[in-house]
Coordinates of C-alpha atoms in Angstrom, one line a residue:
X1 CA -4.0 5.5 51.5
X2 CA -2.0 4.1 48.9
X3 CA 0.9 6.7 47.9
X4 CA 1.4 5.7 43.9
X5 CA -2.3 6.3 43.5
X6 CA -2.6 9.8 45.0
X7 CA -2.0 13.3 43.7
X8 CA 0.1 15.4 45.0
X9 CA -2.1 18.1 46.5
X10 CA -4.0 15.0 47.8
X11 CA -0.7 13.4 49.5
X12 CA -0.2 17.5 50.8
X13 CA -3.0 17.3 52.6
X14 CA -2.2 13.5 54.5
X15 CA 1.3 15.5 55.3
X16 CA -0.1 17.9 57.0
X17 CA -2.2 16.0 59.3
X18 CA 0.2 12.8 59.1
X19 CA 4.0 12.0 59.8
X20 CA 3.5 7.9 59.7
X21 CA 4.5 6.1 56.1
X22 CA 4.1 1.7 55.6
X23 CA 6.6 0.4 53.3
X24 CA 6.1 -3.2 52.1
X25 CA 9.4 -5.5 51.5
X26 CA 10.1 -8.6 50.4
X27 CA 11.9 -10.5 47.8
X28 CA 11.5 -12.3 44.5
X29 CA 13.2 -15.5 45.4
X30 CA 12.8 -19.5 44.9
X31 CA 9.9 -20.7 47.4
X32 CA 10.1 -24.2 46.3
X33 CA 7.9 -26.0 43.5
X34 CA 4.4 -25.4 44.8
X35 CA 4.7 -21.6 45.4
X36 CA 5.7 -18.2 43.2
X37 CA 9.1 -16.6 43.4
X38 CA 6.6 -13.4 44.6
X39 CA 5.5 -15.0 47.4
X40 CA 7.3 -13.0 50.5
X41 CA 6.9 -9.4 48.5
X42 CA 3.4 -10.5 48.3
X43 CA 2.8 -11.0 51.6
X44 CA 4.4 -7.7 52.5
X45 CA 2.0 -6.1 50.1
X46 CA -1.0 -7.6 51.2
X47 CA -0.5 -6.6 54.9
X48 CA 0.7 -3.2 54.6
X49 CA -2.5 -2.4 52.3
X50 CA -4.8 -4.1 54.5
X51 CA -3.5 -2.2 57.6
X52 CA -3.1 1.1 55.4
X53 CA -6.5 0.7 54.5
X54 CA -7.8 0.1 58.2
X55 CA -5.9 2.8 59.5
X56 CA -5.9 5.4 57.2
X57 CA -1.9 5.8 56.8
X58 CA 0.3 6.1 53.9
X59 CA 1.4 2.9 52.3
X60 CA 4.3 3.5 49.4
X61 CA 4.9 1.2 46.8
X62 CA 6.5 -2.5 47.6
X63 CA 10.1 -3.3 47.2
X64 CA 10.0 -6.7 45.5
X65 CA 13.7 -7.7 45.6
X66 CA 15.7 -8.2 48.7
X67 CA 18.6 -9.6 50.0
X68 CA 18.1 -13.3 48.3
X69 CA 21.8 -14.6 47.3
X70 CA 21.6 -17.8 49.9
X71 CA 18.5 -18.8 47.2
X72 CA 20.4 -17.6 44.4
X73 CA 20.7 -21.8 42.8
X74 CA 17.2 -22.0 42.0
X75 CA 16.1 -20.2 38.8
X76 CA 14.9 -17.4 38.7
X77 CA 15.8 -16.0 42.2
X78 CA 17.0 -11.9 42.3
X79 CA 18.7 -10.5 44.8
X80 CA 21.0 -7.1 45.6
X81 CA 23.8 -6.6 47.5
X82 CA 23.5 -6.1 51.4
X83 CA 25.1 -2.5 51.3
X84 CA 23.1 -1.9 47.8
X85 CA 20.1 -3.1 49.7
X86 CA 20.6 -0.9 53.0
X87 CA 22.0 1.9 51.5
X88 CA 18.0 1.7 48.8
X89 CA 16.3 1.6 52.0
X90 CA 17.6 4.1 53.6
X91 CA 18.1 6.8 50.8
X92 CA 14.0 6.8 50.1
X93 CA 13.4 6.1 53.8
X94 CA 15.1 9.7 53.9
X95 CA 13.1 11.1 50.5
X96 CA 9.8 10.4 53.0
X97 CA 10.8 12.4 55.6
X98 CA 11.6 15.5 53.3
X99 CA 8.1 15.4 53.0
X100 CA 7.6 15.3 56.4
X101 CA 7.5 11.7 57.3
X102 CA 9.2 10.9 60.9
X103 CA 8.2 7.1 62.3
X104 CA 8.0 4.1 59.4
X105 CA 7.2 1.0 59.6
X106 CA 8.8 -1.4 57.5
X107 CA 6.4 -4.7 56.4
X108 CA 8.8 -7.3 56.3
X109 CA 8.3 -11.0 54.5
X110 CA 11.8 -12.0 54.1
X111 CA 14.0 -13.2 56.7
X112 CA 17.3 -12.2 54.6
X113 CA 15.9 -8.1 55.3
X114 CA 15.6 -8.7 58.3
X115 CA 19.1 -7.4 60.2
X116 CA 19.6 -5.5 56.9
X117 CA 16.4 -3.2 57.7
X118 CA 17.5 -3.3 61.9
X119 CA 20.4 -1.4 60.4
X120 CA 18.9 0.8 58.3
X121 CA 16.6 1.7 61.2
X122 CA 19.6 2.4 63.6
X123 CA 21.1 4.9 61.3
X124 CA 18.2 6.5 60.6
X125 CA 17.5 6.6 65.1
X126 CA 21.1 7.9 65.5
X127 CA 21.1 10.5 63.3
X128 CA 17.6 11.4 64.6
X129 CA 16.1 11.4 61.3
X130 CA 13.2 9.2 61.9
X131 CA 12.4 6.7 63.7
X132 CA 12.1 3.3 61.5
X133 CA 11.3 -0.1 62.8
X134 CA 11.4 -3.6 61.1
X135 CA 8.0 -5.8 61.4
X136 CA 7.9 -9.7 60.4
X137 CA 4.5 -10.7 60.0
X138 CA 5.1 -14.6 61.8
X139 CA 6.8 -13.1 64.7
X140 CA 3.9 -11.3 65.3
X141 CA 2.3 -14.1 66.2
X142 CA 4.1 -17.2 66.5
X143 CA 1.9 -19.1 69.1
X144 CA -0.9 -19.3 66.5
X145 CA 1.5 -20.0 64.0
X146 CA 3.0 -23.0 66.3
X147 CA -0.7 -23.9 66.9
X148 CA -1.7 -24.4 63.3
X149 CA 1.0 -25.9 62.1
X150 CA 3.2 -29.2 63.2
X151 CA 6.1 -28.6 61.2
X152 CA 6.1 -25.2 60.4
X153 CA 9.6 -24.2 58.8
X154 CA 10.9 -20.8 58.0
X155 CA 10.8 -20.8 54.1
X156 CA 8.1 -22.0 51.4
X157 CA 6.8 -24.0 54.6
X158 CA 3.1 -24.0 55.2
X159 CA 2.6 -21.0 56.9
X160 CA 3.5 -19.2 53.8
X161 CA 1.9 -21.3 51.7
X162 CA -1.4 -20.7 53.8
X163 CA -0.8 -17.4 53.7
X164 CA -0.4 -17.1 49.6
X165 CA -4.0 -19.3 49.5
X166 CA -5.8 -16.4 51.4
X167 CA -4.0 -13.5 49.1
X168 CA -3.5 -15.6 45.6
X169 CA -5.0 -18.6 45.8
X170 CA -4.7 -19.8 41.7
X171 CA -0.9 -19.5 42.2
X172 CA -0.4 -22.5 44.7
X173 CA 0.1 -25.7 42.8
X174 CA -1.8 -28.0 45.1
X175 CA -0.5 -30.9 43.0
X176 CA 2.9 -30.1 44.2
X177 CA 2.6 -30.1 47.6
X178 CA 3.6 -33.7 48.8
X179 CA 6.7 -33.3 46.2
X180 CA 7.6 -29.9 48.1
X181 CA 7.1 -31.2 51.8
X182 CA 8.7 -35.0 50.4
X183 CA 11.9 -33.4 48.9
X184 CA 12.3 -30.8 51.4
X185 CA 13.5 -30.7 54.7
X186 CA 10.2 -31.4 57.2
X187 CA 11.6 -31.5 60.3
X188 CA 14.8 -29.1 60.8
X189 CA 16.3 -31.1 63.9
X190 CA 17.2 -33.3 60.7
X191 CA 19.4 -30.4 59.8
X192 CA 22.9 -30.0 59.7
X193 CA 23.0 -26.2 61.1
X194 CA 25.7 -26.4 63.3
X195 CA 28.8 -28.3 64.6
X196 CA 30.6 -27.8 67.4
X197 CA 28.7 -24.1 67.6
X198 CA 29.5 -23.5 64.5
X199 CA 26.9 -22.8 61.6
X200 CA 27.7 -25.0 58.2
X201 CA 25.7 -23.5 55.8
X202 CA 25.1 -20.5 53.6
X203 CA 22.3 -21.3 51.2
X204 CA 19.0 -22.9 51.2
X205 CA 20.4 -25.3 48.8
X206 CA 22.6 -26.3 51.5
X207 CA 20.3 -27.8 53.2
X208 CA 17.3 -28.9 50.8
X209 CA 17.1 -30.1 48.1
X210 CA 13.8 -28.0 46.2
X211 CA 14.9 -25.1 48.4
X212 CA 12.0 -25.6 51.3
X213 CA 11.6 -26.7 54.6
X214 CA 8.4 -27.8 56.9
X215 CA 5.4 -30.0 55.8
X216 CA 3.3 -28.0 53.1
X217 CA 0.5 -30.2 53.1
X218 CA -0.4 -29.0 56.3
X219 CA -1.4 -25.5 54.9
X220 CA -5.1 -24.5 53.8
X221 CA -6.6 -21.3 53.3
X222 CA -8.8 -21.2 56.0
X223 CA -5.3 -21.5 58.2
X224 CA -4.2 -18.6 55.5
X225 CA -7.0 -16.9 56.4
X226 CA -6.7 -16.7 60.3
X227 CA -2.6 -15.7 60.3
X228 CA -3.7 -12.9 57.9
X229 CA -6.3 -11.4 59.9
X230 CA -4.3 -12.0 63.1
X231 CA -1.0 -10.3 62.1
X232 CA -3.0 -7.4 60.2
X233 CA -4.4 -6.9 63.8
X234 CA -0.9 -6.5 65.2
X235 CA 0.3 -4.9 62.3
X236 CA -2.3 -2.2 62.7
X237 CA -2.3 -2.0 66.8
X238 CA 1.5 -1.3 66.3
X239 CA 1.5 1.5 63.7
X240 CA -1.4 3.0 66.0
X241 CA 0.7 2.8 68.8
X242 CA 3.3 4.2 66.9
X243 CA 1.8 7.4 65.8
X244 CA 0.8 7.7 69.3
X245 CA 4.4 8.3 70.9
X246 CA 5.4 11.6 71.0
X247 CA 8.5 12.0 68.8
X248 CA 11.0 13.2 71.3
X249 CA 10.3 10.2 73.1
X250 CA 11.6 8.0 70.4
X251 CA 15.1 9.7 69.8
X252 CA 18.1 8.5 71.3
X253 CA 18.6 9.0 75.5
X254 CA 21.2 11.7 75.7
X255 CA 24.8 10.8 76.7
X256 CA 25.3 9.4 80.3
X257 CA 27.6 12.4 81.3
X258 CA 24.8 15.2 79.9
X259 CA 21.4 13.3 81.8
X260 CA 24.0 13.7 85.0
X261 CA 24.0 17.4 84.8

């Protein structure tokens, strides 16, 4: 059930019977020369829909932007604030459970939301509003995604840019894969992430120079394909397991000094 296409009375009814809401996120950010700036938001979308319609549960609309400012030298990127960000997140994660909405799971496709939506969820536990977890699609299932791919990479690699073949296959430039993987970063133990412990870089530009990383001509949508239906399986075997728990069991443990009484 998709929420922005529902009436009201319609939406009533999935309260009543319902307390479980899917909210898409993502960003709108550079993903190199072969793939859309909408790439990670679509992904979100995709996956929350498809589990949403397997399951039955509410999906809301998608949040398109995210925290993006480490892409922020490549045209085009958006990106919000951190507190902007959490503080969004949390202020509608709220406006769902006024209607009645107690467990979320958050669709994530950007790893710059990631600790950003971890947060938001920890407010949301210790105040024993709701209880709100973050879900990446590729750690859901990173031995297939080491299987499939040899050099893999975390952004615009070719595990996204499989993925964007199965869900929008006219928006990868094909042409422009051998520039992307040839002017990227392939392998990352290249990379100079660290120094004596320390981490040496804040933006993708950093360390690339078209703003990607892994080898993208290793990507095809049959290998789209297969990580889709793979982490929509997890995806939907974690929001039924979810609305499963009883609620009390997901609130905090009381304090040390009352469980001793």
């Amino acid at each position: 059930m998709y929420l922005a296409d529902e009436t009201w009375p319609d939406l009533g009814a999935y309260f009543d019977e319902e307390s479980l809401a899917i909210v898409p996120l993502g960003s709108t950010e550079q993903h190199g020369p072969h793939l859309p700036e909408g790439t990670d938001h679509m992904i979100a979308e995709a996956l929350a829909h498809e589990a949403a319609e397997r399951t039955g549960y509410l999906c809301t609309p998608t949040i398109n932007v995210g925290v993006s400012p480490h892409h922020r030298q490549f045209h085009g990127t958006m990106w919000v604030d951190a507190p902007v960000f959490r503080d969004y997140v949390e202020s509608f994660s709220r406006n769902l459970t006024y209607h009645g909405i107690d467990r979320i799971v958050y669709v994530n496709a950007h790893g710059g939301n990631v600790e950003h939506l971890q947060e938001v969820g920890r407010r949301l536990h210790e105040t024993e509003t709701a209880y709100a977890i973050e879900w990446m699609w590729d750690e859901s299932i990173p031995d297939l995604v080491d299987d499939l791919f040899t050099q893999n990479g975390p952004h615009g690699g070719p595990k996204e840019t499989a993925m964007i073949m199965h869900i929008a296959r006219d928006l990868v430039h094909d042409d422009r894969l051998e520039d992307a993987r040839d002017g990227g970063l392939v392998d990352m133990e290249d990379g100079d992430y660290r120094i004596h412990g320390a981490r040496t870089f804040y933006d993708a530009a950093d360390n690339t120079d078209n703003g990607v990383l892994g080898d993208q001509t290793d990507a095809t949508p049959e290998k789209g394909t297969e990580l889709f239906e793979a982490a929509s399986d997890q995806l939907v075997k974690l929001c039924d397991w979810l609305d499963d728990q009883p609620f009390e069991d997901l609130m905090p443990e009381p304090h040390v000094h009352e469980r001793e009484r």
